[in-house]
Structure formats: structure tokens, C-alpha cells
PDB file of C-alpha atoms in Angstrom:
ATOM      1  CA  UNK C   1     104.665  80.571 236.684  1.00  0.00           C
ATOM      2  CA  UNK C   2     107.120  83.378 237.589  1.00  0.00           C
ATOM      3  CA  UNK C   3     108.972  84.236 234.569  1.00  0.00           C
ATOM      4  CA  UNK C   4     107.372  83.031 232.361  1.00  0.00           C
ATOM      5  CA  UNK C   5     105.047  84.480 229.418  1.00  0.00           C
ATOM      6  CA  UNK C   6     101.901  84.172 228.670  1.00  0.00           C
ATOM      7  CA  UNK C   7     100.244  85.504 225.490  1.00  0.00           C
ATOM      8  CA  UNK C   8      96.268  84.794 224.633  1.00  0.00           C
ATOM      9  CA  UNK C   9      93.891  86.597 222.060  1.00  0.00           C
ATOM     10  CA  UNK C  10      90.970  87.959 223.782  1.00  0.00           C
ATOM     11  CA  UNK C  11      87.487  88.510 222.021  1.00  0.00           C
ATOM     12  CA  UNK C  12      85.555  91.552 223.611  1.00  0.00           C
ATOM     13  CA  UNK C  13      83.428  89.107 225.955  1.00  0.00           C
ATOM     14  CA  UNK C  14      86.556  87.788 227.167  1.00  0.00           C
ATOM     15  CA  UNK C  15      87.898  91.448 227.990  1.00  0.00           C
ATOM     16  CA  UNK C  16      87.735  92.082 231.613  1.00  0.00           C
ATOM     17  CA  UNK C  17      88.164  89.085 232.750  1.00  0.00           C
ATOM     18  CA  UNK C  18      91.973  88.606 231.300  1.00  0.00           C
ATOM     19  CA  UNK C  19      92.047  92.085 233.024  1.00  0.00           C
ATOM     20  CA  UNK C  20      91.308  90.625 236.319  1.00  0.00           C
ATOM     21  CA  UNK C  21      93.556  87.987 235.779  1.00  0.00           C
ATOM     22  CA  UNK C  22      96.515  90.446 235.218  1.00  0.00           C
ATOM     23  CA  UNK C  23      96.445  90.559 231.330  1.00  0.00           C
ATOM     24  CA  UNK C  24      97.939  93.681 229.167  1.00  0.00           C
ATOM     25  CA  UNK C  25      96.596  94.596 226.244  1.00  0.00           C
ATOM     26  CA  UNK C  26      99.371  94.537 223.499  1.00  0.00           C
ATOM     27  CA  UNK C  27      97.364  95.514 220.431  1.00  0.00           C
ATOM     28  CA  UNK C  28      94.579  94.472 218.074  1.00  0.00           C
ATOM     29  CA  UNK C  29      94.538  90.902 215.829  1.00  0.00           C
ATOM     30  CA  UNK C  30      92.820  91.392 212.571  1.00  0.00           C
ATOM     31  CA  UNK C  31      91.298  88.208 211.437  1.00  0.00           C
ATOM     32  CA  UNK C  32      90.921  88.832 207.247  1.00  0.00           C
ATOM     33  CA  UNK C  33      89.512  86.090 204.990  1.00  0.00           C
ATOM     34  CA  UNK C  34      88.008  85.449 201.553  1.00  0.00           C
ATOM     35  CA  UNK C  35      88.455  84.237 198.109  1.00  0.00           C
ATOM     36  CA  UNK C  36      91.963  84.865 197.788  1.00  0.00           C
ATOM     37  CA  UNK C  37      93.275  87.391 194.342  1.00  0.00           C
ATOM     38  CA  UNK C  38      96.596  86.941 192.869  1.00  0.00           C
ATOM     39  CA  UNK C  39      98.870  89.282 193.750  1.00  0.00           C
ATOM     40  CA  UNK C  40     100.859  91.036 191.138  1.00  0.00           C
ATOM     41  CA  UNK C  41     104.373  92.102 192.649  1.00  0.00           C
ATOM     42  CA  UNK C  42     107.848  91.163 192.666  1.00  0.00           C
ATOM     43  CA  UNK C  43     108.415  88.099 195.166  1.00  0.00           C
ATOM     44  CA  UNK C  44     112.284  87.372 193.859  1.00  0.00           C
ATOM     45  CA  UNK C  45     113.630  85.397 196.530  1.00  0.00           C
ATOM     46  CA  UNK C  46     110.425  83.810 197.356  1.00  0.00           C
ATOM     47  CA  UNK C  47     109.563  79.792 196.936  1.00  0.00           C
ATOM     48  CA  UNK C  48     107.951  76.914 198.253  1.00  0.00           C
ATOM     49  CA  UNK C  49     110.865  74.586 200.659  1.00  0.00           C
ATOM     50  CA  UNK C  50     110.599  71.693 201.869  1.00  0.00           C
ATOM     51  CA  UNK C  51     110.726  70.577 205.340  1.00  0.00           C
ATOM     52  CA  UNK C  52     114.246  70.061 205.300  1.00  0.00           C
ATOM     53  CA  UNK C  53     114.378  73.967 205.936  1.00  0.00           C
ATOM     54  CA  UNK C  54     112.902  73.020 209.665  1.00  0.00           C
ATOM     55  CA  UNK C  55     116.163  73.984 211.288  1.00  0.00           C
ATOM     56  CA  UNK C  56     116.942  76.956 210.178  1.00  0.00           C
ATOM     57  CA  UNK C  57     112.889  78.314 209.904  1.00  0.00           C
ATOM     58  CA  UNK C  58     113.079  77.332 214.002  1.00  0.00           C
ATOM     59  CA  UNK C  59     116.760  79.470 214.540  1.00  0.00           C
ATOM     60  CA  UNK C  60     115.238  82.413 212.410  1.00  0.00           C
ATOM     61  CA  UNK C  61     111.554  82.136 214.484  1.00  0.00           C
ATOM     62  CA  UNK C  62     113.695  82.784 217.699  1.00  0.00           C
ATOM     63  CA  UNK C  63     116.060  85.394 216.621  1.00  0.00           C
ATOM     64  CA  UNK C  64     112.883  87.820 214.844  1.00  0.00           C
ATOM     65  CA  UNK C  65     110.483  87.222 217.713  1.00  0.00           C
ATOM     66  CA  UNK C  66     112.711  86.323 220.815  1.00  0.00           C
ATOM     67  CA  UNK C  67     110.351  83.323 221.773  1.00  0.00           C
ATOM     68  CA  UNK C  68     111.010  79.579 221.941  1.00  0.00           C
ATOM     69  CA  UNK C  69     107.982  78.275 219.927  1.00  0.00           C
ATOM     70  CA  UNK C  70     110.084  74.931 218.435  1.00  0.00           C
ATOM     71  CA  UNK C  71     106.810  72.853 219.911  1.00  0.00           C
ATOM     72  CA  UNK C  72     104.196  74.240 218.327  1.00  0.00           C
ATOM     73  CA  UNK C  73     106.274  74.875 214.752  1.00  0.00           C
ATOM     74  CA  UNK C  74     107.464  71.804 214.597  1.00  0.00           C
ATOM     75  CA  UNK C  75     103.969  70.576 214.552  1.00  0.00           C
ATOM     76  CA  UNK C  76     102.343  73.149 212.252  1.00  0.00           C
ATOM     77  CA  UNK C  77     105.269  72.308 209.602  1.00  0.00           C
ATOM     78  CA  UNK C  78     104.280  68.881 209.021  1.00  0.00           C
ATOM     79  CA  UNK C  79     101.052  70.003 208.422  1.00  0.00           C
ATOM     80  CA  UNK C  80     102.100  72.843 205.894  1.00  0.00           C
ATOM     81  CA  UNK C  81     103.366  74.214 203.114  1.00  0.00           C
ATOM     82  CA  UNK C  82     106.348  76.585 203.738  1.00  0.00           C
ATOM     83  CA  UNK C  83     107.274  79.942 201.531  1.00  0.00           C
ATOM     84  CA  UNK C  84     111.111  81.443 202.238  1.00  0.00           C
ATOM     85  CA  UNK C  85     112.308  84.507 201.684  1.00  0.00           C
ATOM     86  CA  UNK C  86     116.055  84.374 201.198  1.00  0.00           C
ATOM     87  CA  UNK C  87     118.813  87.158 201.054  1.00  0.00           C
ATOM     88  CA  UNK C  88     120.929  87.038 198.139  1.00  0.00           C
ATOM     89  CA  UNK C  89     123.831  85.109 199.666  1.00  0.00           C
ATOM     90  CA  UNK C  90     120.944  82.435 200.016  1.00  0.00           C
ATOM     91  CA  UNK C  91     120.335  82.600 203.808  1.00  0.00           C
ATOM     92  CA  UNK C  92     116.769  82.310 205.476  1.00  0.00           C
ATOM     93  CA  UNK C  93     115.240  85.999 205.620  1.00  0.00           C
ATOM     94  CA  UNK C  94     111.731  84.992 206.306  1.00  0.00           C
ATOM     95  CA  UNK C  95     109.148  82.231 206.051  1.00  0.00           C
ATOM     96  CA  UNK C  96     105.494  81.831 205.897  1.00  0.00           C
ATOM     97  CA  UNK C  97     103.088  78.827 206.365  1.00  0.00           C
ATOM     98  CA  UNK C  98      99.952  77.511 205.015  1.00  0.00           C
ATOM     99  CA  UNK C  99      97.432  74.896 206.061  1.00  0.00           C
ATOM    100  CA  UNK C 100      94.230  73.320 205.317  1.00  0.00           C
ATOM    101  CA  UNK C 101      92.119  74.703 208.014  1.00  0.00           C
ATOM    102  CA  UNK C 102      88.195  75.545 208.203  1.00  0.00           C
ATOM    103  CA  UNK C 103      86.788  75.537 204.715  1.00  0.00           C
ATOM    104  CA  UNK C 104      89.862  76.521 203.177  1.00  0.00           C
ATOM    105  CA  UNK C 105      93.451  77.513 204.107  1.00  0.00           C
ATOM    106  CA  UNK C 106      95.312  79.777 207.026  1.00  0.00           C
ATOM    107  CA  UNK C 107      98.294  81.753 206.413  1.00  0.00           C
ATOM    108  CA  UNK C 108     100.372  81.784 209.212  1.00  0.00           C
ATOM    109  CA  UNK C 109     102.853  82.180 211.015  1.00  0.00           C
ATOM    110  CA  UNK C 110     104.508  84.723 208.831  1.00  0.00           C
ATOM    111  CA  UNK C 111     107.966  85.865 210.235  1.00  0.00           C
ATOM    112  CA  UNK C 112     110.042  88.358 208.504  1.00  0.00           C
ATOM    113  CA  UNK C 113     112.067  91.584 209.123  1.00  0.00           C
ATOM    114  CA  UNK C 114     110.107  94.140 207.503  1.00  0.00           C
ATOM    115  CA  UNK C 115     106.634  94.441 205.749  1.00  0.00           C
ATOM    116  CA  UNK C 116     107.715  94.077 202.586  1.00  0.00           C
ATOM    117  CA  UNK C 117     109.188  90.729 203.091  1.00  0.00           C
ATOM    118  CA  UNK C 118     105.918  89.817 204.814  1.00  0.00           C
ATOM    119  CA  UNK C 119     104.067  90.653 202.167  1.00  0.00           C
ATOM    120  CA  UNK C 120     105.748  89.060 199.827  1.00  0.00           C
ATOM    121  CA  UNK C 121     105.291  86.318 201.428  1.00  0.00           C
ATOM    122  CA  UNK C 122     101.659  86.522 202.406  1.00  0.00           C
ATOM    123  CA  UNK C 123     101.274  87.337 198.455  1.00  0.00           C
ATOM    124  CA  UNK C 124     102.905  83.563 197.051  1.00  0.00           C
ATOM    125  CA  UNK C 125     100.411  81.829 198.872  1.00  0.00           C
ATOM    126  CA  UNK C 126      97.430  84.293 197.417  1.00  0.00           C
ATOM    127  CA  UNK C 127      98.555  83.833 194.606  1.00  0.00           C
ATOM    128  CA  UNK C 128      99.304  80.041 194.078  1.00  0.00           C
ATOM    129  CA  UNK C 129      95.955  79.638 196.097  1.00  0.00           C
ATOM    130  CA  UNK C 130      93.796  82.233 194.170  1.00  0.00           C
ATOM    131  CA  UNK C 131      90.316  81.479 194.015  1.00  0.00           C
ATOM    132  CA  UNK C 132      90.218  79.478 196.357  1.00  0.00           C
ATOM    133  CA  UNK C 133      89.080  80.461 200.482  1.00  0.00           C
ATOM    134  CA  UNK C 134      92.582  81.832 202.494  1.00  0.00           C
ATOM    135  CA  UNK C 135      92.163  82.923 206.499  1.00  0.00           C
ATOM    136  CA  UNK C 136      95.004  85.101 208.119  1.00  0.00           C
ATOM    137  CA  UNK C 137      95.062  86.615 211.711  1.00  0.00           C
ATOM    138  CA  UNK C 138      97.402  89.588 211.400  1.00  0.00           C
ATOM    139  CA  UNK C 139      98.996  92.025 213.759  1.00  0.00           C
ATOM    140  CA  UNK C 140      96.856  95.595 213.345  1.00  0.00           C
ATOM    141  CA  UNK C 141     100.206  97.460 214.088  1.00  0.00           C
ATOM    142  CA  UNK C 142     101.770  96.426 210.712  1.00  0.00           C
ATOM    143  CA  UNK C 143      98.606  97.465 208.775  1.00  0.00           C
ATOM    144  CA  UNK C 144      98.026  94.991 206.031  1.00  0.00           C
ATOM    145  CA  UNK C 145      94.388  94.739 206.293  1.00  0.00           C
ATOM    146  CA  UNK C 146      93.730  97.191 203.538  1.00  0.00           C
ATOM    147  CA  UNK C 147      96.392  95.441 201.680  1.00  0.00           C
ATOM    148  CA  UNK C 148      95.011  92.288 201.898  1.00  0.00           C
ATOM    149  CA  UNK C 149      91.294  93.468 201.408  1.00  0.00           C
ATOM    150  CA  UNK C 150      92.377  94.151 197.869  1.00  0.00           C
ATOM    151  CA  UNK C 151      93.688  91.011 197.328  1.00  0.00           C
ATOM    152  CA  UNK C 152      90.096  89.390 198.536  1.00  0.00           C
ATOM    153  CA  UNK C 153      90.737  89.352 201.970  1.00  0.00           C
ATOM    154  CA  UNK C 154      88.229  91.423 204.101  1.00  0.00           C
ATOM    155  CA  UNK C 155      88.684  91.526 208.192  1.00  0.00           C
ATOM    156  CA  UNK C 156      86.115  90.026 210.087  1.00  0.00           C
ATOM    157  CA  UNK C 157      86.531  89.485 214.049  1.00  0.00           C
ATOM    158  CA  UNK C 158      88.681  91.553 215.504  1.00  0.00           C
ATOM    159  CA  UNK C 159      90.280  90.331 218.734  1.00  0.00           C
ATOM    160  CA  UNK C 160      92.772  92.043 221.093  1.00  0.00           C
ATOM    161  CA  UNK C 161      96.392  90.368 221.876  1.00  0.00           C
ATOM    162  CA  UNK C 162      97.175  90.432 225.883  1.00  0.00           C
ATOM    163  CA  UNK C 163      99.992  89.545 227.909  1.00  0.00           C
ATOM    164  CA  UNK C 164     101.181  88.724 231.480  1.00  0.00           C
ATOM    165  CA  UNK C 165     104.772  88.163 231.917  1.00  0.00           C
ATOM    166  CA  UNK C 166     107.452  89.918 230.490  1.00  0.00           C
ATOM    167  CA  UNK C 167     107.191  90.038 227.124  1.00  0.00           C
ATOM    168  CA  UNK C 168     109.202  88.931 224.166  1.00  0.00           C
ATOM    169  CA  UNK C 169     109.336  91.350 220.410  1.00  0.00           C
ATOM    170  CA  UNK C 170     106.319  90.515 218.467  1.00  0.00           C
ATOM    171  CA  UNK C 171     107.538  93.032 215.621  1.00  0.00           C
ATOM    172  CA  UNK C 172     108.853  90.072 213.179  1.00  0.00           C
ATOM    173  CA  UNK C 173     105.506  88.447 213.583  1.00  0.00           C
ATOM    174  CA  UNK C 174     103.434  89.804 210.837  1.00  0.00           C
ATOM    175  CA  UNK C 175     100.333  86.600 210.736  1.00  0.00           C
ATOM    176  CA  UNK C 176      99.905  84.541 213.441  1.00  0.00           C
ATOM    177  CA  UNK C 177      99.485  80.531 213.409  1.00  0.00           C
ATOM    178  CA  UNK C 178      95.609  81.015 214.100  1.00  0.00           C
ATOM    179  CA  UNK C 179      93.787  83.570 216.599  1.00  0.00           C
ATOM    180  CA  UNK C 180      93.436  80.473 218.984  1.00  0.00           C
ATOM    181  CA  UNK C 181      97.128  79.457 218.408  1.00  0.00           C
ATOM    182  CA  UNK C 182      98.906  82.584 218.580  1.00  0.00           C
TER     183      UNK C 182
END
């Protein structure tokens, strides 16, 4: 479809033929899971919300990543568990979900302006779920696979993120929903 975008996560057998099919690649996806430590850093600001938050978690999805995913997050937030990040003045600054998936949990999506926030975020969840299995497919240009390797996370499965289309910003997008979601 002209105009439009089309994003897909590629695994290394699937390489050449996105290629041929007019695909860009647009950086690596760091798949990182294990038994999940507690983090031990300041997350002021950070809670669990309810889904009455839906609104404004869709109007601050489309402003950090300049996509129209309302769909698909409207779906994956009745399945989840949702951790904000607000500013002081109480506004949404970022959110993160969570989900049963597999044999334990998935972080993601995480949206938020800056790494910290992120991992802030990405840090309630391993912490309220330590010990127990946590999954999260993470953008490699934001670097929080060491990070999260010290919090029981190890990567496993690399894939590669590919376009056609122009593209939106991925930059507020620290964890994706899933490597097969996006």
C-alpha cells in the first residue's frame, strides 16, 4: 500500500528475502530473558495504573513514536498490567506493560523519553516479578542488554528490525510488545 509502513523483525534465515521484497534494515532486536533480579534504584514516579489510564497511554504512544498503534494497545492492555512514569505535575511521562506469555511474563511495550525513564520502568516489573521467568525484546540502539543481564536477563535470539515505507521515530520505543508483535 503506497504510504503506508510496514515494520517486521527478521531472523537471519528470513534476511534476504525481506531484502528482495524491499525491506531496510533499521537495527538489531535483542530478545533478553531469565529469572528476573530485583532492581535496586530509585523509580519515584513509578506505579502500577489501572486501565482507566488507556487514553492517555494511547495519546502518549503516538506523540513518542509517531505511529497509530491504538489496535493492537488496546488489546495488549486488557491483557496487562501497566507501570507509569509521571512528571511531577502528575502527567503521563511513560508506560510499560506486562503479560503472561510463554512460561512466564513479557515486558513490553515500554515507551518513554529517555533511558532512564525506561529503565525505571523495565526495573518495577523485575522487581515486583523477581524470581520468577520475565522475556523482553529490546531495541540494541538504546543498549540495555548489559543492564538487564545483571538483573537476570541474558539475550538470546537476536533478530534484525526492517522497514519499507517511510518510517515513523522508533527512539521512544525502548521494549517492544513481542519480536512477532513489534
Amino acid at each position: 500500500n503506497a504510504g503506508k509502513i510496514i515494520r517486521l523483525n527478521a531472523t537471519p534465515d528470513g534476511m534476504s528475502l525481506y531484502r528482495q521484497s524491499g525491506y531496510e534494515e533499521q537495527g538489531r532486536i535483542c530478545q533478553s530473558q531469565g529469572i528476573a533480579r530485583a532492581v535496586d534504584m530509585p523509580m519515584r514516579g513509578v506505579g502500577i495504573a489501572g486501565r482507566y489510564v488507556a487514553p492517555q497511554v494511547l495519546e502518549l504512544d503516538q506523540q513518542l513514536t509517531g505511529l497509530d498503534r491504538q489496535d493492537i494497545l488496546q488489546t495488549l492492555i486488557i491483557a496487562s498490567a501497566i507501570a507509569v512514569a509521571t512528571h511531577p505535575d502528575g502527567t503521563l511521562a511513560g508506560y510499560a506493560l506486562c503479560r503472561v506469555f510463554g512460561k512466564g511474563r513479557v515486558i513490553g511495550p515500554v515507551v518513554a523519553p529517555d533511558v532512564a525513564t525506561a529503565q525505571a520502568l523495565i526495573g518495577f516489573f523485575l522487581t515486583r516479578y523477581a524470581g520468577q521467568f520475565l522475556r523482553i525484546d529490546t531495541h540494541a540502539q538504546h543498549d540495555l542488554s548489559a543492564w538487564l543481564s545483571a538483573h537476570g536477563l541474558a539475550e538470546v535470539d537476536p533478530a534484525v528490525a526492517m522497514r519499507r515505507g517511510v518510517a515513523g521515530h522508533s527512539e521512544g520505543i525502548f521494549a517492544l510488545a513481542s519480536q512477532a508483535l513489534g
